[in-house]
Coordinates of C-alpha atoms and ligand atoms in Angstrom, one line a residue:
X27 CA 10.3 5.4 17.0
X28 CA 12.9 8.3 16.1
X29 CA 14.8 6.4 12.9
X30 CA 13.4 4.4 9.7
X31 CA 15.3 3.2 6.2
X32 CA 13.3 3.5 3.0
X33 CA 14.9 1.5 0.0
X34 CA 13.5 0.2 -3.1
X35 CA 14.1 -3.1 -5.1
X36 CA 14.3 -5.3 -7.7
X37 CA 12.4 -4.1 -10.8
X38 CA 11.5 -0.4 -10.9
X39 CA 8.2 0.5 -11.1
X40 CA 7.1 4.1 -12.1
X41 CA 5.4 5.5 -9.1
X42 CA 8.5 4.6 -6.8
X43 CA 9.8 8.3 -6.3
X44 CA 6.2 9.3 -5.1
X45 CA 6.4 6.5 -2.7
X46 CA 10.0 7.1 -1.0
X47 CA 8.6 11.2 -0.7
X48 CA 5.0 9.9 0.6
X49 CA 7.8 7.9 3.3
X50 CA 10.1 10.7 3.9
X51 CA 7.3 13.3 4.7
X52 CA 5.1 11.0 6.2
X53 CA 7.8 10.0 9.1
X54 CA 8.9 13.5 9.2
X55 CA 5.2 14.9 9.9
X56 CA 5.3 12.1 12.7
X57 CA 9.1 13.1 14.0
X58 CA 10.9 10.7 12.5
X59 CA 13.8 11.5 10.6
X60 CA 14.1 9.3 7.5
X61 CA 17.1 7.6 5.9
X62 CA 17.5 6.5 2.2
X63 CA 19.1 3.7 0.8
X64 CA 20.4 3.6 -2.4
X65 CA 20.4 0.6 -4.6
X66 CA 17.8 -1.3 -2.5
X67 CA 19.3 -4.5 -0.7
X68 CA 23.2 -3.9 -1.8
X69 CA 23.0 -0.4 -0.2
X70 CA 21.9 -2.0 3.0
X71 CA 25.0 -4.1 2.9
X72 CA 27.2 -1.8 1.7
X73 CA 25.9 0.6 4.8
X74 CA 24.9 3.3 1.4
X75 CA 22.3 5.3 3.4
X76 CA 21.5 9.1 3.2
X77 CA 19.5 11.1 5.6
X78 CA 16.4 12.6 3.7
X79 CA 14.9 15.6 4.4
X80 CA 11.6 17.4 3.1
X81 CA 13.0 18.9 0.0
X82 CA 15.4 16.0 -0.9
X83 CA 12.3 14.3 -2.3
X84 CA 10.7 17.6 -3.7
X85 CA 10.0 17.3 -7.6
X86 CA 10.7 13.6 -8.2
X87 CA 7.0 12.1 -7.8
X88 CA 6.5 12.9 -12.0
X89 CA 9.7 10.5 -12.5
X90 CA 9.6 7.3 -13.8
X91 CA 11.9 4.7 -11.6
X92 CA 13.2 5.4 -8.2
X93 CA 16.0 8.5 -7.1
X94 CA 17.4 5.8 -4.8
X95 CA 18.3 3.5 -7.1
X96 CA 17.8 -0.2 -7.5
X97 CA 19.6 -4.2 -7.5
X98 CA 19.0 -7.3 -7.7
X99 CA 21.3 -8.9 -4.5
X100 CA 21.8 -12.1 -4.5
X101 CA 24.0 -11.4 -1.4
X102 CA 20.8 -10.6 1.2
X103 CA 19.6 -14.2 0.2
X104 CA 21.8 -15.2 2.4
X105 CA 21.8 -15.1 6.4
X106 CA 24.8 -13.5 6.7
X107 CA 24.0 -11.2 4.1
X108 CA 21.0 -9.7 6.2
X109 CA 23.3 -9.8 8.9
X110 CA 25.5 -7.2 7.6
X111 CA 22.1 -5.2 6.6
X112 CA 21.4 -5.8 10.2
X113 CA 24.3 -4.1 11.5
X114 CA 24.9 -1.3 9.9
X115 CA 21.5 -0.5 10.5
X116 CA 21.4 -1.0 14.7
X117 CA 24.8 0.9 14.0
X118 CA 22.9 4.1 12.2
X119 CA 20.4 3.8 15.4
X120 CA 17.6 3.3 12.6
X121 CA 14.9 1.0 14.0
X122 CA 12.7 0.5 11.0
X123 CA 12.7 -0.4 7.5
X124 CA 10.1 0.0 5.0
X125 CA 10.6 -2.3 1.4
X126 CA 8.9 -1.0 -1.9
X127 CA 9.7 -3.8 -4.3
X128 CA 7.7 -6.3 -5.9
X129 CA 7.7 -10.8 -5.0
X130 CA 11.2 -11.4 -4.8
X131 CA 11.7 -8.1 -2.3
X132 CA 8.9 -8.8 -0.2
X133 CA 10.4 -12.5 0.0
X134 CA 13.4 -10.7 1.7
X135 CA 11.2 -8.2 3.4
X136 CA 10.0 -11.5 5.2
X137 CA 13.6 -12.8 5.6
X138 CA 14.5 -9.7 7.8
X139 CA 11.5 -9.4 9.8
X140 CA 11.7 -13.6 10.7
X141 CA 15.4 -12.2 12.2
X142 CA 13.4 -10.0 14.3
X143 CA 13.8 -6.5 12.6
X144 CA 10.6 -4.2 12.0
X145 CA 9.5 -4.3 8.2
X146 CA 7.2 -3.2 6.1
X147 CA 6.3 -3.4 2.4
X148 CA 5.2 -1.2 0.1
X149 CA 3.5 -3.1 -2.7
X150 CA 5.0 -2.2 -6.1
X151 CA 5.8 -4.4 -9.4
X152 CA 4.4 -3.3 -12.8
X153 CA 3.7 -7.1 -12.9
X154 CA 0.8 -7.0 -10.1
X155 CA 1.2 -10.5 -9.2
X156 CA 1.9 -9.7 -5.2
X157 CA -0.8 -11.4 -2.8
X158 CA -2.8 -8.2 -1.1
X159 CA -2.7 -5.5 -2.9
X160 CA -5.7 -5.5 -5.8
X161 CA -3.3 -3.4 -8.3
X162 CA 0.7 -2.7 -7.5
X163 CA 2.5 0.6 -8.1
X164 CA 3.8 1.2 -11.7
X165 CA 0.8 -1.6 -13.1
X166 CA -1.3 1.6 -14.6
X167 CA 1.5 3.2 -16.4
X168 CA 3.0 -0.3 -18.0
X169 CA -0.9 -0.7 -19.0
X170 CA -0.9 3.2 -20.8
X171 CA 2.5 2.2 -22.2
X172 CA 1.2 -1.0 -23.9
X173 CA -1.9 0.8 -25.1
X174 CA -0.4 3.5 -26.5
X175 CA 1.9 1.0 -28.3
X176 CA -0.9 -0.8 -29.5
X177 CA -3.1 2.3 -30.9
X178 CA -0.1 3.3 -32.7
X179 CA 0.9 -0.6 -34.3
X180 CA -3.1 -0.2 -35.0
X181 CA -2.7 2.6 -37.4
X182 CA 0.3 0.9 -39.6
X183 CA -1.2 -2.5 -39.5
X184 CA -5.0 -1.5 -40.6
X185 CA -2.6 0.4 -43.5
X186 CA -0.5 -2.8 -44.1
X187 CA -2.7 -5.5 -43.6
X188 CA -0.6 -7.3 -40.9
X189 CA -1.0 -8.9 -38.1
X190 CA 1.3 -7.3 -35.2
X191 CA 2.1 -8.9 -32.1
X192 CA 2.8 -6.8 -29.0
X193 CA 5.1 -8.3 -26.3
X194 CA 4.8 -7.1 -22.7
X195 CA 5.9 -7.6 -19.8
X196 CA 4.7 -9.3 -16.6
X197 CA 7.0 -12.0 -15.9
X198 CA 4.5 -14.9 -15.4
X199 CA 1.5 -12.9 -15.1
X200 CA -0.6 -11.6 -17.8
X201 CA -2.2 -9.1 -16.0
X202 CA -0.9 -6.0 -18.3
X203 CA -0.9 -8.1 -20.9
X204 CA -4.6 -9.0 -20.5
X205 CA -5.3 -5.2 -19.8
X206 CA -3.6 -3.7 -22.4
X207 CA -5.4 -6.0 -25.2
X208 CA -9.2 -5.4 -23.3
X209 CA -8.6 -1.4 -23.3
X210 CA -6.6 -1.7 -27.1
X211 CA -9.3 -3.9 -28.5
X212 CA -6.6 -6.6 -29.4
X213 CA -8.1 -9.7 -31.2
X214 CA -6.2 -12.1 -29.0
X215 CA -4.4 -11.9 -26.0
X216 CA -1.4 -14.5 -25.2
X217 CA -1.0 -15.1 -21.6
X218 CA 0.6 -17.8 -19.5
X219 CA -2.6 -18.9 -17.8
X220 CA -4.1 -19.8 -20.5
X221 CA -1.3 -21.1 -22.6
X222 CA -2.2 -21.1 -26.9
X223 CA 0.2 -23.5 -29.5
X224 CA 1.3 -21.4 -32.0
X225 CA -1.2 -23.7 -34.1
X226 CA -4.2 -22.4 -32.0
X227 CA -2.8 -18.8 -32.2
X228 CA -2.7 -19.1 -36.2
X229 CA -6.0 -20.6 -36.3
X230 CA -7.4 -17.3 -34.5
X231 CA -5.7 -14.9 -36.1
X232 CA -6.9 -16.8 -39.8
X233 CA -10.3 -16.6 -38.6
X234 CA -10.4 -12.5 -37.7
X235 CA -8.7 -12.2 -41.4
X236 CA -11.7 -14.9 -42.8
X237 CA -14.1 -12.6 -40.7
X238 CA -13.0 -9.1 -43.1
X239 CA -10.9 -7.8 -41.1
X240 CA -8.2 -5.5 -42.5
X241 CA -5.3 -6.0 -39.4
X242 CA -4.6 -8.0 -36.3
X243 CA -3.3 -7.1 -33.0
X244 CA -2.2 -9.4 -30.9
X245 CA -1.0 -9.1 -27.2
X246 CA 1.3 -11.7 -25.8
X247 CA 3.0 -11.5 -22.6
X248 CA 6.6 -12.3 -22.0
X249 CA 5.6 -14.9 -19.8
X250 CA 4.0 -17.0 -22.0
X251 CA 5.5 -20.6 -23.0
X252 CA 4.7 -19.5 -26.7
X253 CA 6.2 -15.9 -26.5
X254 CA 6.5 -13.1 -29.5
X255 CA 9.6 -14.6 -30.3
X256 CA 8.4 -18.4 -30.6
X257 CA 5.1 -17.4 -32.5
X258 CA 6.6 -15.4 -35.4
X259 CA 9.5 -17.6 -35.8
X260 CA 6.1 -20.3 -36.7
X261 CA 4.3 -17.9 -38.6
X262 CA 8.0 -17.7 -40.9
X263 CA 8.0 -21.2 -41.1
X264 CA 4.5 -21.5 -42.2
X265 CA 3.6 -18.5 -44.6
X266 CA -0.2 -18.0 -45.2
X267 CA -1.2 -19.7 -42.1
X268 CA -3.0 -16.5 -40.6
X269 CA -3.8 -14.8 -43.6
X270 CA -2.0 -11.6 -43.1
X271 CA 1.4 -10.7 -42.7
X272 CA 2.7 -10.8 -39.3
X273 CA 5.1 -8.5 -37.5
X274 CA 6.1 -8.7 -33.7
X275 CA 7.5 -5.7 -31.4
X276 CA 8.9 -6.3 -28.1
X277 CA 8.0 -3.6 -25.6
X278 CA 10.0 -4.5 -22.5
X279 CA 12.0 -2.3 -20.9
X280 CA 10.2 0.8 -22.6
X281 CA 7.2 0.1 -20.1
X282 CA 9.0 0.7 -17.0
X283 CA 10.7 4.3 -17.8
X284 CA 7.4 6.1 -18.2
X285 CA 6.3 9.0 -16.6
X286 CA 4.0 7.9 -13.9
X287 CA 0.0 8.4 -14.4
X288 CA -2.0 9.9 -11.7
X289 CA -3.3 7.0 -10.2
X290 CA 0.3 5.2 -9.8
X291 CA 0.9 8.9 -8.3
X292 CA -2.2 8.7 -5.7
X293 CA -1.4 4.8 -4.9
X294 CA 1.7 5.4 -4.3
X295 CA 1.4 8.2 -1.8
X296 CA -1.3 6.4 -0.5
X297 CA 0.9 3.4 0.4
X298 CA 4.0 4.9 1.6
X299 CA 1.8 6.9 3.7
X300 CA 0.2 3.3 5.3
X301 CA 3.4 2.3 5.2
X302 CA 4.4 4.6 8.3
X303 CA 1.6 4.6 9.9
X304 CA 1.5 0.6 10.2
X305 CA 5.4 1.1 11.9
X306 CA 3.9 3.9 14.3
X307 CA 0.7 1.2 15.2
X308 CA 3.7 -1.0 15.8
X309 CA 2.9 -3.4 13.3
X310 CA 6.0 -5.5 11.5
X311 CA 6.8 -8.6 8.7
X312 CA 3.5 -6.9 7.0
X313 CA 2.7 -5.7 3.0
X314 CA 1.0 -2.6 2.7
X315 CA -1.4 -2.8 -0.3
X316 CA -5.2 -1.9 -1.3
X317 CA -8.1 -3.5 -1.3
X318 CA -12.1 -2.3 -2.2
X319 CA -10.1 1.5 -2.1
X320 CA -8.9 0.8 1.5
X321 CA -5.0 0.5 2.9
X322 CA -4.7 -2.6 4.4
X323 CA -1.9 -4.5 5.8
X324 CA -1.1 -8.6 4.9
X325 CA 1.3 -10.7 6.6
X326 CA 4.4 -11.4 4.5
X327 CA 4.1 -14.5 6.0
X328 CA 0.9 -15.1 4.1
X329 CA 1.8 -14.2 0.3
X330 CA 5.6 -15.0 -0.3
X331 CA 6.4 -17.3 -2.5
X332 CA 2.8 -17.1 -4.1
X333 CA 1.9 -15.5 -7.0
X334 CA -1.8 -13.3 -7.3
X335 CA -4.4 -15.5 -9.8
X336 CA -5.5 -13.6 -12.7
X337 CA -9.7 -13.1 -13.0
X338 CA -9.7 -15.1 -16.0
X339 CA -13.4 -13.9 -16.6
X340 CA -11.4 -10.9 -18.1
X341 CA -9.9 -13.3 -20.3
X342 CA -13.5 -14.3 -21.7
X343 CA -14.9 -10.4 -22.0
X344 CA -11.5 -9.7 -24.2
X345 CA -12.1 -12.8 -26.4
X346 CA -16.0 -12.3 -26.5
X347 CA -14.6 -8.0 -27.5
X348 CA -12.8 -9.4 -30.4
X349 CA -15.3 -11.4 -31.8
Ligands
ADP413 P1 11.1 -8.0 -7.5 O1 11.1 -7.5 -6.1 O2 10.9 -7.0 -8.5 O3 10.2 -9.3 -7.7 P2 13.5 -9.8 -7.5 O4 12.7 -11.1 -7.6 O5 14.7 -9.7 -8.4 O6 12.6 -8.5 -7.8 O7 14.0 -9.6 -6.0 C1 14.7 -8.5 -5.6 C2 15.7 -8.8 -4.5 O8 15.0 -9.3 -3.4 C3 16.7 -9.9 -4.8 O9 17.8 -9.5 -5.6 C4 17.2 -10.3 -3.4 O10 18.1 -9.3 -3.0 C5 15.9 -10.1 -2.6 N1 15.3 -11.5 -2.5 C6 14.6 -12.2 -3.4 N2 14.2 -13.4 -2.9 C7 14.8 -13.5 -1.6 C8 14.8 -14.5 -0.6 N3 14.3 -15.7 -0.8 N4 15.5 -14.2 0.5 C9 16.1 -13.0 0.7 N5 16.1 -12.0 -0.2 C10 15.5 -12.2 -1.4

């Protein structure tokens, strides 16, 4: 193998730069020369690809999103979409692609490889929901970005007496979500595998104001039916029903432009890494993720179009924690 593509896509994750340099230097160190592609899926079409050396990816692994850039492309949904991809990459002579993106990119990481080109995926989505990978890149700086969030909304609610709910992201999983509120020490956590009525939400909130308590925090993620929006727009329509007085902030696209923490910094490196040396074993149409602390490789066959359950026995310890 003399010639690989690295592109990212869909929703940046922090921890995406140190993936594209663990890529770059990883093929290089193996004698590959590496190409970038900007804009993830629309740069493949567009044939937008720059050669990457060594120092091109030099001081970008402490930078929240990706140097590359990112899309959504509705375009490479279809066949002759990846078609196009297709030929301007036989016509660059570049022989493999590696994917960092989250569900919907390793759905078109799949796509390509079924037309016979080599793939891999890099497992990264600061909603963690991808099939094989135990954590994603960019899931531990959203988490620090909630948390710090919520320790702060702490401080003026304990002043105010109010209850504060904390929106975050996750699409339909409430794995941050879930985190965040554990590690902050929220009093309930909203998420959309275990779905709460606004009436049950209330009721909780009532009972940690009945139990002496001088604030509320309350995580929700933006997945749930019952999000930030929907629960104070009940709690305006029924004054006094949780006891305090309620406030919501919407995190969302805060969470993403973060610098990355060390561990998003090590995973990542660690993938992109796998992510080459699963090409060079000659290995294709795979995810590169960890599991028990160990690289391993998935099919994509096996986890598109799935989404990763939530250990909902977390769900019980952060209940049982605000008790
Ligand atoms: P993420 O990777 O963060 O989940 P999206 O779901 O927006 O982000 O997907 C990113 C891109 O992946 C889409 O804009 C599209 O180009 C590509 N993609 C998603 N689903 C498919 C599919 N079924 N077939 C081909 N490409 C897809």
């Amino acid at each position: 193998m003399q010639r690989i593509a690295v592109l990212t896509s869909g929703g940046d994750a922090p921890g995406m730069n140190a993936a594209i340099r663990a890529v770059v230097r990883t093929g290089i160190a193996a004698g590959i020369e590496v190409y970038g592609v900007r804009n993830g899926y629309a740069g493949l079409i567009a044939d937008e690809m720059i050669y990457l050396d060594r120092r091109d990816v030099g001081n970008i692994m402490q930078l929240g999103g990706t140097f590359l850039g990112s899309a959504r492309c509705p375009e490479f949904m279809t066949i002759e979409g990846r078609q196009r991809a297709l030929d301007h990459l036989a016509a660059r002579g570049i022989e493999a692609l590696v994917v960092i993106g989250g569900n919907g990119s390793q759905t078109g990481s799949y796509e390509l490889s079924q037309m016979g080109y080599p793939v891999v995926g890099v497992a990264s989505t600061i909603d963690n929901d991808l099939e094989g990978s135990d954590i994603t890149i960019g899931v531990d700086t959203a988490i620090n970005v909630a948390l710090e969030a919520i320790d702060r909304l702490k401080v003026t609610a304990a002043s105010h007496r109010r209850a504060f709910l904390v929106e975050v992201m996750g699409r339909k999983c409430g794995y941050v979500a879930l985190m965040a509120g554990i590690a902050g020490g929220a009093e309930m956590v909203v998420i959309p595998e275990r779905e709460m009525s606004p009436e049950q939400v209330a009721h909780q909130i009532k009972a940690a104001y009945d139990r002496g308590k001088n604030h509320a925090m309350v995580v929700v993620a933006e997945g749930a039916v019952n999000n930030a929006k929907k629960l104070i727009d009940y709690f305006a329509a029924n004054p006094g029903a949780t006891g305090f007085s309620p406030r919501a902030t919407i995190l969302g696209h805060v969470q993403r432009g973060a610098l990355p923490t060390a561990s998003d910094r090590l995973l990542a490196s660690r993938l992109g890494e796998g992510a080459v040396r699963a090409l060079l074993d000659g290995k294709s149409g795979v995810l590169v993720g960890i599991r028990d602390d160990q690289i391993v490789t998935t099919p994509l066959a096996e986890i598109v179009g799935k989404q990763k359950p939530l250990d909902l026995r977390l769900f019980d310890l952060a209940q049982m924690m605000a008790q």
